[in-house]
């Protein structure tokens, strides 16, 4: 049932895209052909092994997941799971109305957004600070990358130890007369998560910002210097436009990564998670592997997939990152 | 560039191929149908929990058992370990769905009902029991969580790990206490005498952030007050006994102030460490496997194990069956996979590891108590006597596939109360709201189980 309607939906989508494509893109197509690359003779068959692998490890599990979300699948029916009772959209209804899913979505999205908004200026500042050569720059750059190369599990374990009641951070704050309260439970745990996420992920933004800065041509610097631009003007009107592409990419990847981040909250707070940090991946995990509601959990996972796919799609359309021939606003 | 990407692709293909062969590997050794325990050329696959505390000893034990098994049956054993309960669960789920994987699994007792609910494991017939030496071979109490009733049992008891408390003899003596408490009220009163925040000494050591301990306290106090939590198809978390249990458990921290305030962030191992450094009168909810650690610590020779109180909070003597609810029935069961093509070989292995000698040997190495009745009687370490007594006075948690969810709901009440605990009090209305939530979640799960 569900697969039928799915393929039907796909084919209509394909038709509509085919119908709409030719007009705006035909000049583009001809110009590409003129470049000499014969599209007809490209050895597309060489994609078969990779394509097959993609089908096995991505498409098949995805379809199975969608199928599962329509089943009343739990530990009692797991053994003969294909014949578990089909209950249509009931899992989706339960996920949206009778589970903390909406709360979890809100938490996941808001925390990701806050973390990203803070890391971007941090990343840019780090990149600008290490752009010009100075003694010890290599060391500083390496130090900046430490949080990025540490496994998430290690980062979370170390921070969890430091945030324990009465541990390092508490005693430090106590010595200056602040009673910080609980870090790993209660409302503050949400900010703990954001703090650790920022610590762990800002070097990623830094890396991409650095790559953006490297692409600023030497002549541009010279030209702006000749025009008498001071450092802020130069940064604002000359350098930042170059960073737009890499930083948009960083924002997109960072958001997706944060929304999907399981290890960090899982190790920091454990399960059952305090309700202030019951994020989407944690909720899906608990539903599946603690409560054994595989069907319900698949429905939750599917909802989160849609949640991620919408902004991704809009964004890819907007900046045309999916179109290799037109570099996204750069140069 | 081109080379790099094709090399990467090749790496992916190779990895995938390796992964696929690894998946198939478990099943390659089956086939052939020789006599019952003639396992020449066969290989039995056993999945068991990794023992981080004694990992070298565990490897040695694997080698020894494999050699003995080979001598008895001619078959090899392949041991696989899982690192956590989640790991194990994933393995079980994959095996259950695909119908292939290990022949023998080792399961924690409280997980046995969930595993039983999948119907993927052999429910033993009388014949099957004979193959592993008969039901009489086992400590009768240990069979309490092998199945829903005596006729339907899948879990074969392997070791017992009853929960007891340890006490520091010196601290008790200094406070003028001549014998450990037998009721929860007395325990709190004794602990108050021993607590001295100035020296960092507290009456009780327990971890409120532990993933299991909190629900065990609630279960024990409720059962002792006459509420076994699950009554047929009804969950009874909205019962006053349960509320009283939570109040007592939280009260240690908020009103009695007999535990370290930092224990809201502790797991069981932090509590063991606090007790081992001589900073606590009682170490709650521990097992005989803490013995090797404590014997190497500052409290070596100064501590003893004893059963936890069996008199419910607010009462003066054990009511009804309370005296027999000193601990949850805890330990490991082994189960045989239903899809296994070499069940007789699996039973032969279980017969070997549950034999008196092997059980005593296992106890000596790892500290866990034998499930074998004779071996349990033959134990001669006086320090373990109270633990062995508790093994006979343990009560099984309700045998339902919903237990995992109920346990989680009980634990969740504590997790969500921790901010209040840290502020110094958990008010009645929020506790009631959390209990109501736990009741409705647990009941929903129970409804699915009895459907």
PDB file of N, CA, C and O in Angstrom, chain A residues 45-57, chain B residues 9 13:
ATOM      1  N   UNK A  45      27.638   3.930 -16.893  1.00  0.00           N
ATOM      2  CA  UNK A  45      27.524   2.576 -16.339  1.00  0.00           C
ATOM      3  C   UNK A  45      28.525   2.343 -15.217  1.00  0.00           C
ATOM      4  O   UNK A  45      28.340   1.483 -14.380  1.00  0.00           O
ATOM      5  N   UNK A  46      29.554   3.182 -15.199  1.00  0.00           N
ATOM      6  CA  UNK A  46      30.542   2.998 -14.140  1.00  0.00           C
ATOM      7  C   UNK A  46      29.983   3.359 -12.758  1.00  0.00           C
ATOM      8  O   UNK A  46      30.575   3.052 -11.734  1.00  0.00           O
ATOM      9  N   UNK A  47      28.844   4.019 -12.775  1.00  0.00           N
ATOM     10  CA  UNK A  47      28.215   4.370 -11.497  1.00  0.00           C
ATOM     11  C   UNK A  47      27.479   3.179 -10.883  1.00  0.00           C
ATOM     12  O   UNK A  47      27.034   3.246  -9.739  1.00  0.00           O
ATOM     13  N   UNK A  48      27.327   2.113 -11.687  1.00  0.00           N
ATOM     14  CA  UNK A  48      26.488   1.003 -11.226  1.00  0.00           C
ATOM     15  C   UNK A  48      26.922   0.436  -9.863  1.00  0.00           C
ATOM     16  O   UNK A  48      26.097   0.326  -8.953  1.00  0.00           O
ATOM     17  N   UNK A  49      28.220   0.089  -9.676  1.00  0.00           N
ATOM     18  CA  UNK A  49      28.586  -0.488  -8.362  1.00  0.00           C
ATOM     19  C   UNK A  49      28.267   0.456  -7.217  1.00  0.00           C
ATOM     20  O   UNK A  49      27.660   0.047  -6.219  1.00  0.00           O
ATOM     21  N   UNK A  50      28.639   1.715  -7.381  1.00  0.00           N
ATOM     22  CA  UNK A  50      28.359   2.684  -6.333  1.00  0.00           C
ATOM     23  C   UNK A  50      26.875   2.856  -6.113  1.00  0.00           C
ATOM     24  O   UNK A  50      26.393   2.878  -4.988  1.00  0.00           O
ATOM     25  N   UNK A  51      26.158   2.919  -7.229  1.00  0.00           N
ATOM     26  CA  UNK A  51      24.713   3.091  -7.161  1.00  0.00           C
ATOM     27  C   UNK A  51      24.063   1.929  -6.441  1.00  0.00           C
ATOM     28  O   UNK A  51      23.179   2.102  -5.601  1.00  0.00           O
ATOM     29  N   UNK A  52      24.548   0.735  -6.751  1.00  0.00           N
ATOM     30  CA  UNK A  52      24.016  -0.473  -6.132  1.00  0.00           C
ATOM     31  C   UNK A  52      24.226  -0.421  -4.619  1.00  0.00           C
ATOM     32  O   UNK A  52      23.329  -0.718  -3.831  1.00  0.00           O
ATOM     33  N   UNK A  53      25.421  -0.003  -4.255  1.00  0.00           N
ATOM     34  CA  UNK A  53      25.759   0.091  -2.839  1.00  0.00           C
ATOM     35  C   UNK A  53      24.842   1.096  -2.139  1.00  0.00           C
ATOM     36  O   UNK A  53      24.355   0.859  -1.039  1.00  0.00           O
ATOM     37  N   UNK A  54      24.627   2.227  -2.844  1.00  0.00           N
ATOM     38  CA  UNK A  54      23.740   3.252  -2.279  1.00  0.00           C
ATOM     39  C   UNK A  54      22.347   2.679  -2.079  1.00  0.00           C
ATOM     40  O   UNK A  54      21.687   2.939  -1.065  1.00  0.00           O
ATOM     41  N   UNK A  55      21.889   1.919  -3.061  1.00  0.00           N
ATOM     42  CA  UNK A  55      20.551   1.338  -2.958  1.00  0.00           C
ATOM     43  C   UNK A  55      20.489   0.418  -1.747  1.00  0.00           C
ATOM     44  O   UNK A  55      19.563   0.480  -0.939  1.00  0.00           O
ATOM     45  N   UNK A  56      21.536  -0.420  -1.587  1.00  0.00           N
ATOM     46  CA  UNK A  56      21.510  -1.393  -0.488  1.00  0.00           C
ATOM     47  C   UNK A  56      21.611  -0.705   0.868  1.00  0.00           C
ATOM     48  O   UNK A  56      20.869  -1.031   1.784  1.00  0.00           O
ATOM     49  N   UNK A  57      22.523   0.249   0.987  1.00  0.00           N
ATOM     50  CA  UNK A  57      22.733   0.782   2.340  1.00  0.00           C
ATOM     51  C   UNK A  57      21.893   2.019   2.647  1.00  0.00           C
ATOM     52  O   UNK A  57      21.789   2.397   3.785  1.00  0.00           O
TER      53      UNK A  57
ATOM     54  N   UNK B   9      36.625   4.185  -3.072  1.00  0.00           N
ATOM     55  CA  UNK B   9      35.498   3.333  -3.425  1.00  0.00           C
ATOM     56  C   UNK B   9      35.846   1.872  -3.154  1.00  0.00           C
ATOM     57  O   UNK B   9      35.061   1.118  -2.570  1.00  0.00           O
ATOM     58  N   UNK B  13      33.980  -0.850  -0.771  1.00  0.00           N
ATOM     59  CA  UNK B  13      33.505  -2.161  -1.209  1.00  0.00           C
ATOM     60  C   UNK B  13      34.082  -3.258  -0.327  1.00  0.00           C
ATOM     61  O   UNK B  13      33.379  -4.152   0.146  1.00  0.00           O
TER      62      UNK B  13
END
